[in-house]
Short mmCIF file of C-alpha atoms in Angstrom, two decimals:
data_model
loop_
_atom_site.label_atom_id
_atom_site.label_comp_id
_atom_site.label_asym_id
_atom_site.label_seq_id
_atom_site.Cartn_x
_atom_site.Cartn_y
_atom_site.Cartn_z
CA UNK A 569 24.29 11.86 -0.21
CA UNK A 570 26.46 8.78 -0.60
CA UNK A 571 24.78 7.24 2.48
CA UNK A 572 21.64 6.79 0.39
CA UNK A 573 23.35 4.05 -1.54
CA UNK A 574 23.06 1.84 1.53
CA UNK A 575 19.95 -0.34 1.12
CA UNK A 576 19.16 -0.27 4.81
CA UNK A 577 19.00 3.52 4.83
CA UNK A 578 16.89 3.54 1.70
CA UNK A 579 14.43 1.01 3.23
CA UNK A 580 14.25 3.12 6.39
CA UNK A 581 13.34 6.34 4.46
CA UNK A 582 10.75 4.59 2.23
CA UNK A 583 9.04 2.69 5.03
CA UNK A 584 9.05 5.63 7.40
CA UNK A 585 7.32 7.69 4.69
CA UNK A 586 4.73 5.00 4.21
CA UNK A 587 4.19 4.63 8.04
CA UNK A 588 3.85 8.44 8.30
CA UNK A 589 1.08 8.56 5.68
CA UNK A 590 -0.84 5.54 6.98
CA UNK A 591 -0.41 6.54 10.69
CA UNK A 592 -1.48 10.15 9.93
CA UNK A 593 -4.64 8.98 8.24
CA UNK A 594 -5.41 6.53 11.06
CA UNK A 595 -4.71 9.10 13.78
CA UNK A 596 -6.99 11.59 12.21
CA UNK A 597 -9.88 9.19 11.94
CA UNK A 598 -9.66 6.72 14.78
CA UNK A 599 -7.68 5.72 17.86
CA UNK A 600 -4.30 4.15 16.97
CA UNK A 601 -4.36 2.11 20.18
CA UNK A 602 -7.38 0.24 18.86
CA UNK A 603 -5.48 -0.67 15.66
CA UNK A 604 -2.03 -1.54 17.02
CA UNK A 605 -1.20 -3.06 20.36
CA UNK A 606 2.41 -1.89 20.15
CA UNK A 607 1.18 1.72 20.05
CA UNK A 608 -0.60 1.23 23.38
CA UNK A 609 2.30 -0.60 24.98
CA UNK A 610 4.64 2.08 23.82
CA UNK A 611 3.02 4.65 26.02
CA UNK A 612 0.82 6.41 23.47
CA UNK A 613 3.67 8.38 21.96
CA UNK A 614 3.17 10.98 19.22
CA UNK A 615 2.03 9.33 15.98
CA UNK A 616 4.96 10.83 14.13
CA UNK A 617 7.47 9.28 16.53
CA UNK A 618 5.49 6.09 16.34
CA UNK A 619 5.81 6.04 12.55
CA UNK A 620 9.51 6.69 12.62
CA UNK A 621 10.09 3.89 15.13
CA UNK A 622 8.06 1.48 13.03
CA UNK A 623 10.08 2.41 9.95
CA UNK A 624 13.38 1.93 11.89
CA UNK A 625 12.20 -1.50 13.17
CA UNK A 626 11.28 -2.57 9.74
CA UNK A 627 14.59 -1.59 8.26
CA UNK A 628 16.46 -3.26 11.12
CA UNK A 629 14.46 -6.48 10.56
CA UNK A 630 15.40 -6.44 6.88
CA UNK A 631 19.08 -5.94 7.79
CA UNK A 632 18.92 -8.91 10.08
CA UNK A 633 17.31 -11.00 7.35
CA UNK A 634 20.01 -10.02 4.79
CA UNK A 635 22.78 -10.66 7.29
CA UNK A 636 21.34 -14.10 7.89
CA UNK A 637 21.19 -14.72 4.21
CA UNK A 638 24.85 -13.78 3.81
CA UNK A 639 25.70 -16.16 6.62
CA UNK A 640 23.76 -18.96 5.01
CA UNK A 641 25.59 -18.38 1.63
CA UNK A 642 29.04 -18.02 3.22
CA UNK A 643 28.98 -20.67 5.90
CA UNK A 644 26.08 -23.10 5.86
CA UNK A 645 25.84 -23.86 2.11
CA UNK A 646 29.53 -24.91 1.87
CA UNK A 647 29.09 -27.08 4.92
CA UNK A 648 26.05 -28.69 3.42
CA UNK A 649 27.88 -29.47 0.25
CA UNK A 650 30.63 -31.26 2.19
CA UNK A 651 28.07 -33.46 3.99
CA UNK A 652 25.91 -34.02 0.87
CA UNK A 653 28.96 -35.19 -1.17
CA UNK A 654 29.28 -38.21 1.12
CA UNK A 655 25.63 -38.90 2.03
CA UNK A 656 23.53 -37.56 -0.95
CA UNK A 657 25.75 -37.12 -3.97
CA UNK A 658 24.70 -34.48 -6.55
CA UNK A 659 22.33 -32.94 -3.98
CA UNK A 660 21.66 -29.17 -4.23
CA UNK A 661 20.83 -27.01 -1.24
CA UNK A 662 17.42 -25.33 -1.29
CA UNK A 663 17.16 -21.92 0.38
CA UNK A 664 14.13 -19.59 0.88
CA UNK A 665 13.46 -16.64 -1.33
CA UNK A 666 15.13 -13.91 0.93
CA UNK A 667 18.46 -15.26 -0.32
CA UNK A 668 17.76 -13.18 -3.41
CA UNK A 669 17.46 -9.88 -1.58
CA UNK A 670 21.21 -9.46 -0.99
CA UNK A 671 21.88 -9.54 -4.71
CA UNK A 672 19.51 -6.62 -5.52
CA UNK A 673 18.17 -5.00 -2.37
CA UNK A 674 16.76 -1.93 -4.21
CA UNK A 675 14.92 -4.14 -6.73
CA UNK A 676 13.55 -6.22 -3.86
CA UNK A 677 12.18 -3.05 -2.15
CA UNK A 678 10.64 -1.79 -5.36
CA UNK A 679 9.16 -5.23 -5.94
CA UNK A 680 7.57 -5.21 -2.56
CA UNK A 681 5.99 -1.82 -2.95
CA UNK A 682 4.70 -2.47 -6.50
CA UNK A 683 3.37 -5.89 -5.52
CA UNK A 684 1.63 -4.40 -2.53
CA UNK A 685 0.15 -1.70 -4.78
CA UNK A 686 -1.09 -4.41 -7.13
CA UNK A 687 -2.80 -6.08 -4.10
CA UNK A 688 -4.39 -2.77 -3.05
CA UNK A 689 -5.64 -2.13 -6.59
CA UNK A 690 -7.16 -5.59 -6.71
CA UNK A 691 -8.81 -5.07 -3.35
CA UNK A 692 -10.33 -1.75 -4.54
CA UNK A 693 -11.62 -3.48 -7.72
CA UNK A 694 -13.30 -6.20 -5.67
CA UNK A 695 -14.85 -3.64 -3.34
CA UNK A 696 -16.06 -1.66 -6.50
CA UNK A 697 -17.69 -4.91 -7.85
CA UNK A 698 -19.63 -5.48 -4.62
CA UNK A 699 -20.58 -1.81 -4.47
CA UNK A 700 -21.78 -1.81 -8.01
CA UNK A 701 -24.10 -4.77 -7.53
CA UNK A 702 -25.13 -3.67 -4.01
CA UNK A 703 -24.30 -7.00 -2.38
CA UNK A 704 -21.40 -9.30 -1.68
CA UNK A 705 -20.63 -10.85 -5.09
CA UNK A 706 -17.03 -11.75 -4.53
CA UNK A 707 -14.90 -11.86 -1.29
CA UNK A 708 -12.51 -8.96 -0.81
CA UNK A 709 -8.90 -10.08 -0.59
CA UNK A 710 -6.93 -7.78 1.81
CA UNK A 711 -3.31 -7.72 0.77
CA UNK A 712 -0.96 -9.36 3.25
CA UNK A 713 2.25 -7.48 3.92
CA UNK A 714 4.34 -10.62 4.50
CA UNK A 715 3.42 -12.34 1.27
CA UNK A 716 3.86 -9.21 -0.80
CA UNK A 717 7.21 -8.48 0.83
CA UNK A 718 8.85 -11.87 0.37
CA UNK A 719 7.13 -13.00 -2.87
CA UNK A 720 6.91 -9.48 -4.35
CA UNK A 721 10.47 -8.71 -3.46
CA UNK A 722 11.66 -11.92 -5.07
CA UNK A 723 9.63 -11.15 -8.16
CA UNK A 724 11.21 -7.69 -8.29
CA UNK A 725 14.71 -9.17 -8.31
CA UNK A 726 13.95 -11.55 -11.13
CA UNK A 727 12.03 -8.96 -13.12
CA UNK A 728 14.83 -6.44 -12.72
CA UNK A 729 17.30 -8.98 -14.02
CA UNK A 730 15.19 -9.65 -17.17
CA UNK A 731 13.60 -6.31 -17.89
CA UNK A 732 15.46 -3.62 -15.88
CA UNK A 733 13.65 -0.99 -13.84
CA UNK A 734 10.56 -1.11 -16.14
CA UNK A 735 10.41 -4.85 -15.84
CA UNK A 736 10.70 -4.63 -12.04
CA UNK A 737 7.87 -2.13 -11.84
CA UNK A 738 5.46 -3.91 -14.19
CA UNK A 739 6.38 -7.50 -13.25
CA UNK A 740 6.00 -6.86 -9.51
CA UNK A 741 2.70 -5.04 -9.97
CA UNK A 742 1.28 -7.96 -12.05
CA UNK A 743 2.60 -10.33 -9.41
CA UNK A 744 0.58 -8.42 -6.73
CA UNK A 745 -2.51 -8.78 -8.77
CA UNK A 746 -1.85 -12.49 -9.53
CA UNK A 747 -1.46 -13.67 -5.94
CA UNK A 748 -4.64 -11.72 -4.98
CA UNK A 749 -6.62 -13.39 -7.74
CA UNK A 750 -5.20 -16.83 -6.96
CA UNK A 751 -6.14 -16.36 -3.32
CA UNK A 752 -9.67 -15.46 -4.44
CA UNK A 753 -9.93 -18.55 -6.60
CA UNK A 754 -8.71 -20.95 -3.93
CA UNK A 755 -11.08 -19.69 -1.21
CA UNK A 756 -13.97 -22.22 -2.11
CA UNK A 757 -11.54 -25.08 -1.69
CA UNK A 758 -10.45 -23.95 1.82
CA UNK A 759 -14.06 -24.19 2.97
CA UNK A 760 -13.76 -28.00 2.94
CA UNK A 761 -10.83 -27.65 5.30
CA UNK A 762 -12.82 -25.71 7.84
CA UNK A 763 -10.87 -22.60 6.77
CA UNK A 764 -13.81 -20.83 5.13
CA UNK A 765 -13.26 -17.08 4.71
CA UNK A 766 -9.43 -17.30 4.86
CA UNK A 767 -6.85 -17.03 2.10
CA UNK A 768 -3.27 -18.02 1.57
CA UNK A 769 -1.69 -15.59 -1.00
CA UNK A 770 1.48 -17.61 -1.86
CA UNK A 771 1.13 -18.60 -5.52
CA UNK A 772 2.54 -22.10 -5.08
CA UNK A 773 0.04 -22.87 -2.28
CA UNK A 774 -2.88 -21.41 -4.29
CA UNK A 775 -2.03 -23.34 -7.48
CA UNK A 776 -1.62 -26.61 -5.65
CA UNK A 777 -4.76 -25.93 -3.68
CA UNK A 778 -6.81 -25.17 -6.79
CA UNK A 779 -5.59 -28.40 -8.55
CA UNK A 780 -5.81 -30.77 -5.67
CA UNK A 781 -8.83 -29.17 -4.11
CA UNK A 782 -10.88 -29.61 -7.32
CA UNK A 783 -9.51 -33.21 -7.69
CA UNK A 784 -10.99 -33.96 -4.25
CA UNK A 785 -14.49 -33.53 -5.78
CA UNK A 786 -13.88 -36.46 -8.17
CA UNK A 787 -11.27 -38.57 -6.35
CA UNK A 788 -11.17 -40.19 -2.96
CA UNK A 789 -8.42 -39.59 -0.40
CA UNK A 790 -6.43 -42.62 -1.76
CA UNK A 791 -6.69 -41.32 -5.29
CA UNK A 792 -5.32 -37.90 -4.31
CA UNK A 793 -2.50 -39.60 -2.36
CA UNK A 794 -1.58 -41.62 -5.50
CA UNK A 795 -1.54 -38.39 -7.58
CA UNK A 796 0.72 -36.74 -5.04
CA UNK A 797 3.08 -39.72 -5.13
CA UNK A 798 3.16 -39.66 -8.94
CA UNK A 799 3.84 -35.93 -8.92
CA UNK A 800 6.78 -36.52 -6.69
CA UNK A 801 8.15 -39.58 -8.53
CA UNK A 802 7.72 -38.54 -12.16
CA UNK A 803 10.29 -35.72 -12.14
CA UNK A 804 12.86 -38.15 -10.61
CA UNK A 805 12.14 -40.77 -13.36
CA UNK A 806 12.40 -38.00 -15.98
CA UNK A 807 15.71 -36.83 -14.78
CA UNK A 808 17.19 -40.34 -14.59
CA UNK A 809 15.88 -41.13 -18.08
CA UNK A 810 17.46 -37.95 -19.45
CA UNK A 811 20.81 -38.93 -17.87
CA UNK A 812 20.54 -42.41 -19.32
CA UNK A 813 19.90 -40.95 -22.81
CA UNK A 814 22.89 -38.67 -22.54
CA UNK A 815 25.01 -41.65 -21.55
CA UNK A 816 23.88 -43.61 -24.62
CA UNK A 817 24.56 -40.65 -26.95
CA UNK A 818 28.05 -40.30 -25.41
CA UNK A 819 28.71 -43.98 -26.06
#
């Protein structure tokens, strides 16, 4: 069973199991072709084969992402440092969250699953609230797989580093609830952008949207622009001031 240590194999087994459960329920209750275009274009194959293929495609996509991350770390980052040393001294390369997955692939997978579970639990709670009152009291946030995979997987890596397996399970689950609640809070702001009824689950987008969206009710466009400029400049001033203080102490 040593092959199970390979993260790609583990992801394939886990995701195939999930696809089997979901596809089985969908096939028993409705027409899969009405839910997934790829099922129709695939020739209406047996739903079990369909689930296995989807699990294989998912694991292959993750393998490609991790391979790209390793390429970025091994090749592109050193090249960037060489250029930055001459053009932008002391610059640090910024990479997206999938760069973390290669350090702890199992924690990333657990983080995704627990974060997605937290999103499902939040969705069920919102449905329960509307059912209890008999009307639409709060919008129902449907968990997005992409956000929970990338953000939840990253949360799982950090939580596993700080709190082990228990931290990974609890932290990722709380993360799934958090991005669902934040998406719910930011929805009224999106209505002013002609995006009413939509949500963006990334926590950074939601926090910025909540702050600046509510500022828009008291400030003009120029005022918000000034706030954005200050938010950008203040950290730079703070860092330069800290360096100057260190220089004075050294002298």
